[in-house]
XYZ file of C-alpha atoms in Angstrom:
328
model
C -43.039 -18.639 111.776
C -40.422 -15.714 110.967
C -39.581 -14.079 107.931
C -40.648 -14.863 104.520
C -37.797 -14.603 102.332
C -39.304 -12.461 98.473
C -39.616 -14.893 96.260
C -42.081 -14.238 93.555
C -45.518 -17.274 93.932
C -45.281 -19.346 91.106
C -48.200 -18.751 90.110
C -51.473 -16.858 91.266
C -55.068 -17.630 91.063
C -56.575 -20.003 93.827
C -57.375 -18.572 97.334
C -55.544 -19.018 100.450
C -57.861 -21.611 101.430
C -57.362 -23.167 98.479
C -59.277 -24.564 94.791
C -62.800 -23.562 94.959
C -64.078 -27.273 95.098
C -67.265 -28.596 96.780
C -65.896 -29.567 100.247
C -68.202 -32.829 100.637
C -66.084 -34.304 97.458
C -62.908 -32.987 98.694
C -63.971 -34.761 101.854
C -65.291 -38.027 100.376
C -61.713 -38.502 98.055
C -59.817 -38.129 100.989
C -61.663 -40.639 103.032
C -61.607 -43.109 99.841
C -57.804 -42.819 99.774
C -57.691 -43.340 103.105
C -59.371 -46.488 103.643
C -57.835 -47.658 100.163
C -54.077 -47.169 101.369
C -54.627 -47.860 105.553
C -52.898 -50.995 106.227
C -52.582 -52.408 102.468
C -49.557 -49.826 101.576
C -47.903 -50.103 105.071
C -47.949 -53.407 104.758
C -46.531 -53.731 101.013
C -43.602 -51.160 102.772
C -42.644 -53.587 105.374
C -42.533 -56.636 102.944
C -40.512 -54.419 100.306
C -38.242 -53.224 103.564
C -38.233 -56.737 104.867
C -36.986 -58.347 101.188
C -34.657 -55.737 100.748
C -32.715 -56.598 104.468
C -32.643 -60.218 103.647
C -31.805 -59.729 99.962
C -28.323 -57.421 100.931
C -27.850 -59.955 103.600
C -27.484 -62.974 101.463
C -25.498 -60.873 98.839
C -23.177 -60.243 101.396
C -22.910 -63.285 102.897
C -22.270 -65.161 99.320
C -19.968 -62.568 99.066
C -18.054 -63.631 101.627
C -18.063 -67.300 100.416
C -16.762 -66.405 97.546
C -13.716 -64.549 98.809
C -12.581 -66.227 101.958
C -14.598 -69.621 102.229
C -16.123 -70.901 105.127
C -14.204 -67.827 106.611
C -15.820 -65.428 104.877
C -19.381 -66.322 105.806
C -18.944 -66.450 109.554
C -17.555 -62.845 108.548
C -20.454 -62.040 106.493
C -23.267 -63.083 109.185
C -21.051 -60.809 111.290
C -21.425 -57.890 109.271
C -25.203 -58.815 108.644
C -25.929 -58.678 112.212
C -24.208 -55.665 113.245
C -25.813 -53.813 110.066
C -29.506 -54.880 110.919
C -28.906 -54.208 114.691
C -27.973 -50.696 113.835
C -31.336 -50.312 111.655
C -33.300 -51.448 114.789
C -31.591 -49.634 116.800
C -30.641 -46.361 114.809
C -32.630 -46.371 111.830
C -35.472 -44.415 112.788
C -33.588 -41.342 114.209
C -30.205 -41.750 111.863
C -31.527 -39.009 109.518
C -32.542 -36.409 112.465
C -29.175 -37.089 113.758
C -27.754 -36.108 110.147
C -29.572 -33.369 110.350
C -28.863 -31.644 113.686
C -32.712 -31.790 114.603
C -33.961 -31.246 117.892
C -37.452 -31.663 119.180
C -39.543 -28.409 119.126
C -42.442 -27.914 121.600
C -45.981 -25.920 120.955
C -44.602 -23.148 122.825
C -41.663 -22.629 120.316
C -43.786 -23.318 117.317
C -47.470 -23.120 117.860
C -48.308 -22.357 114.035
C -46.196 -25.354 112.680
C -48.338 -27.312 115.329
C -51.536 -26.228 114.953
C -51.148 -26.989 110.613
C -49.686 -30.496 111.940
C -52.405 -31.240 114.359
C -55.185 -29.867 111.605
C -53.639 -32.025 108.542
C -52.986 -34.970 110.979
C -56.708 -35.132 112.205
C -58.096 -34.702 108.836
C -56.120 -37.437 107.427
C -57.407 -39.682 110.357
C -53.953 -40.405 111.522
C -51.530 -40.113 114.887
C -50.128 -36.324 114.924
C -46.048 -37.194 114.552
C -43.292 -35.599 117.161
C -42.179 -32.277 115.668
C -38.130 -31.829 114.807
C -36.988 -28.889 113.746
C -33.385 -28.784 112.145
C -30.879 -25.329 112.295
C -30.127 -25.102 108.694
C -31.131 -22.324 106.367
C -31.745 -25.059 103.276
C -35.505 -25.302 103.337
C -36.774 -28.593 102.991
C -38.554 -31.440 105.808
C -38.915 -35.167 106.181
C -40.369 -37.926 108.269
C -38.876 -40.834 109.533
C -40.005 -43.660 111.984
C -40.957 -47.704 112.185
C -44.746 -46.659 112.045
C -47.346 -43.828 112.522
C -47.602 -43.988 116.337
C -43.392 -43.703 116.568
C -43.449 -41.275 113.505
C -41.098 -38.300 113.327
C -41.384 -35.060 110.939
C -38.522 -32.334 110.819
C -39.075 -29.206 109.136
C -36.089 -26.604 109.118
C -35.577 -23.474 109.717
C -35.418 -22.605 106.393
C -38.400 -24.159 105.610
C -40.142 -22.203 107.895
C -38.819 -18.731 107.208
C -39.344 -19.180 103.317
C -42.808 -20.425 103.154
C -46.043 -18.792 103.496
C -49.114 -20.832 105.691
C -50.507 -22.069 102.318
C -47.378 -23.636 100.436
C -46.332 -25.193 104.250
C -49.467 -27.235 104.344
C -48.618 -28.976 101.140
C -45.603 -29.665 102.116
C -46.544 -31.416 105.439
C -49.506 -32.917 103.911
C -46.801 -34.645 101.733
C -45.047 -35.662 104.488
C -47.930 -37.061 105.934
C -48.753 -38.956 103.291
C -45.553 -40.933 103.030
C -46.000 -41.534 107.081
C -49.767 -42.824 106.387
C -48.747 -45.273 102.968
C -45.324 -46.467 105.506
C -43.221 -45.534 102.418
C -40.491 -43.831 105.596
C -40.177 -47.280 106.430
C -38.563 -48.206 103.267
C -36.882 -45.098 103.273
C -35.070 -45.673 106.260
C -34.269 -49.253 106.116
C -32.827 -47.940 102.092
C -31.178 -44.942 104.260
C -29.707 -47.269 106.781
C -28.407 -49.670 104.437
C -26.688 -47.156 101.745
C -25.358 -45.393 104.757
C -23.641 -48.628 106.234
C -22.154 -49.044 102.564
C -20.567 -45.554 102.160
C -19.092 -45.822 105.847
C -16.674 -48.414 103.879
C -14.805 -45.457 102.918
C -13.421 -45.245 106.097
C -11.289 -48.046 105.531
C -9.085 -45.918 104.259
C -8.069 -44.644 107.732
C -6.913 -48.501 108.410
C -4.616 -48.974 104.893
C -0.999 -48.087 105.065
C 0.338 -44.745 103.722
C 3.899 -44.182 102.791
C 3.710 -41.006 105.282
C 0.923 -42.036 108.231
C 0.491 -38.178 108.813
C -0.508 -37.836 105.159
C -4.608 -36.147 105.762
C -4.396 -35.066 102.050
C -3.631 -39.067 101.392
C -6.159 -40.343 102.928
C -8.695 -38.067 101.738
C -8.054 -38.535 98.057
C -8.469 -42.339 99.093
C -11.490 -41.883 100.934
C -12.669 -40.376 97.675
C -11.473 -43.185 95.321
C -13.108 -45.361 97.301
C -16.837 -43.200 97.399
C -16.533 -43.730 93.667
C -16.542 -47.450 94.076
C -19.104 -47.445 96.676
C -21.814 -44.802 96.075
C -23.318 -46.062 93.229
C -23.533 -49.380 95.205
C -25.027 -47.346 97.711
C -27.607 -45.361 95.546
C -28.723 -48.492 93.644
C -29.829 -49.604 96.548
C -31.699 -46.425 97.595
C -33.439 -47.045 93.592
C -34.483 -49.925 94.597
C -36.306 -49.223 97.374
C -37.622 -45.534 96.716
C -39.269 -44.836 93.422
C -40.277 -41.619 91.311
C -43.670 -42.849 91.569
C -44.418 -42.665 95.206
C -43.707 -38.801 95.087
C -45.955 -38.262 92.327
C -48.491 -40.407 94.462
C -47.348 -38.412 97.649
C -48.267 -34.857 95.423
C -51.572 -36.102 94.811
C -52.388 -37.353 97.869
C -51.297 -34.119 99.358
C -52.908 -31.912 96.971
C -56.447 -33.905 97.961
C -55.653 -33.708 101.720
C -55.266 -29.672 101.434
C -57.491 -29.414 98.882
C -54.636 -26.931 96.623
C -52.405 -28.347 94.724
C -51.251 -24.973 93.897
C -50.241 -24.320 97.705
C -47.685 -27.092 96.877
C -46.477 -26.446 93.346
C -45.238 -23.269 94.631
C -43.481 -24.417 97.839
C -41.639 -27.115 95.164
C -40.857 -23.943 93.178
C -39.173 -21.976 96.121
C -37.730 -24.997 97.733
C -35.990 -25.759 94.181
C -34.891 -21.730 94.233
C -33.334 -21.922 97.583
C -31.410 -25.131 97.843
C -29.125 -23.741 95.142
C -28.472 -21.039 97.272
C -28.534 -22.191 100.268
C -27.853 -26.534 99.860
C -27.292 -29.299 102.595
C -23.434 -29.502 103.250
C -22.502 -32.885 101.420
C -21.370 -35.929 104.130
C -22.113 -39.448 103.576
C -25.122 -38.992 106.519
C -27.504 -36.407 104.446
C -26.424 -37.940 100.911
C -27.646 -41.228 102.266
C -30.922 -39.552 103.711
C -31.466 -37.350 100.677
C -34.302 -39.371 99.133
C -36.327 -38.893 102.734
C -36.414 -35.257 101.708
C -39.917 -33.700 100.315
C -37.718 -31.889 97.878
C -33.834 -32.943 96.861
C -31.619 -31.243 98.872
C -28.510 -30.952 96.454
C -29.504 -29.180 93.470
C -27.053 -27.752 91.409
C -24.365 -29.853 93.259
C -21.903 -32.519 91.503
C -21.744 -34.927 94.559
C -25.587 -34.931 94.940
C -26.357 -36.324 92.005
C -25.764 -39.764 92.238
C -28.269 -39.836 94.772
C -31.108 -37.835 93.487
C -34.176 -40.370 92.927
C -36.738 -37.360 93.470
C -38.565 -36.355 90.030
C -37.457 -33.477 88.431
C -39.522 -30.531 90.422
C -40.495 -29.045 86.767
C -42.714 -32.885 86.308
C -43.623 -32.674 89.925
C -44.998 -28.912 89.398
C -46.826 -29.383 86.083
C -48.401 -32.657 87.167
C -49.812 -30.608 90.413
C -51.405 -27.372 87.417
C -53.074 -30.170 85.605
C -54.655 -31.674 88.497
C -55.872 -28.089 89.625
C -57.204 -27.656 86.396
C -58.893 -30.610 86.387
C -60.533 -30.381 89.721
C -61.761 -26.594 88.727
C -63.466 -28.008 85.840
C -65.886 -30.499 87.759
């Protein structure tokens, strides 16, 4: 998996196979969550997805009533089409393509595939196509339209910082959003926001006084992001809440049976991005909330777009249910 970069465990005290917990009850809470979320929450996803499309597409289309009349709607159903052609088309792969990913094969990572494979089966769901994305900020996502077209992307970063233990609860995370279809929301919310920033680039279409003038068009480029990314992160609100990665912890920690395994990957994932963060360009900002942990800590232009909870919740909620589950 290569080398673990020293970073000190959060905290020490359960096993590398995890909380000493009967396994049959560990077992039988998994398979309750399991039936409980299998088709309801994937379902709820594509209605929230689906009402979210046609809710920016009538706002846009009133829009364009408003400002250029009967003109302005046949522009407006335009733009609606082209924007929800590219989220057929694109949406599922737009964030690997942000990301530089590239499929991996079993040869190249047969650890990361064997945990996969392991997690996948005991979650009673479709084992996803592996990505893996040339950056040293540690962090991993999934993307796709449903569990059989699913996609998960670790990088390289990921891999070199975390031991076997903390990289399970991270995919097992992953997993979870794949099996509740919350990456379906995600990328329809990624899609949309991204299609919203990209108005930037009308500055490259105005006018200068000097046509040559790159510093110009840059500091418009920039006027105009602060018009249009909080347009673009409301929308990502909408659709991705603080909840669902709380939800996503638990279900994780019950999947792996350690909650502490993924406490401390949060911990070193938090450590390392503000060392080493994801460059900032409108196709990661956009893609951020995808991310098991926010990619842009400590960084100005990240923030508009952070919708993760803050890791310190994320970790303390994981100790107390450790605690609870060694006192049963």
């Amino acid at each position: 998996m290569g080398r673990k970069t020293p970073l000190p465990p959060l905290v020490r005290g359960t096993s590398q196979q995890g909380l000493d917990v009967g396994h049959g009850v560990l077992t039988e809470q998994v398979g309750r969550a399991i039936r409980a979320w299998r088709g309801v929450g994937v379902r709820h996803n594509a209605l929230r997805a689906t009402a979210l499309v046609v809710g920016l597409s009538i706002l846009l289309i009133i829009l364009g009533w408003v400002c250029g009349g009967i003109t302005g709607i046949k522009l407006g159903i335009v733009i609606v089409a082209l924007v929800n052609g590219l989220i057929y088309l694109f949406g599922d792969t737009m964030a690997l393509r942000a990301m530089h990913a590239r499929p991996v094969s079993e040869i190249e990572q047969p650890e990361l595939y064997r945990i996969v494979r392991e997690l996948a089966t005991e979650a009673r769901q479709p084992m996803p196509r592996l990505y893996l994305s040339p950056t040293k900020a540690p962090n991993a996502f999934t993307t796709g339209w449903n569990r059989r077209r699913a996609a998960l992307c670790c990088t390289t970063g990921l891999l070199s910082l975390l031991n076997e233990r903390e990289l399970r609860g991270v995919i097992a995370h992953e997993l979870t959003h794949l099996r509740k279809g919350d990456t379906i929301v995600g990328t329809v919310a990624a899609m949309l926001a991204l299609s919203i920033t990209s108005l930037t680039a009308l500055s490259l279409l105005l006018p200068l006084a000097d046509s040559d003038d790159e510093d110009g068009h840059d500091l418009l480029q920039g006027l105009l992001f602060l018009v249009v990314g909080p347009i673009a992160a409301a929308v990502i609100r909408a659709a991705v809440g603080r909840a669902q990665e709380y939800a996503a912890d638990e279900a994780a920690a019950r999947l792996t049976g350690d909650p502490i395994g993924l406490a401390n990957a949060l911990h070193r994932i938090e450590v390392v991005s503000r060392v080493h963060p994801l460059p900032v360009h409108r196709g990661l900002l956009t893609s951020a909330h995808l991310m098991v942990a926010h990619p842009f800590a400590g960084q100005r232009e990240g923030r508009i777009f952070a919708v993760h909870p803050p890791t310190r919740e994320r970790i303390r909620r994981l100790h107390a249910l450790a605690q609870r589950w060694n006192c049963e």
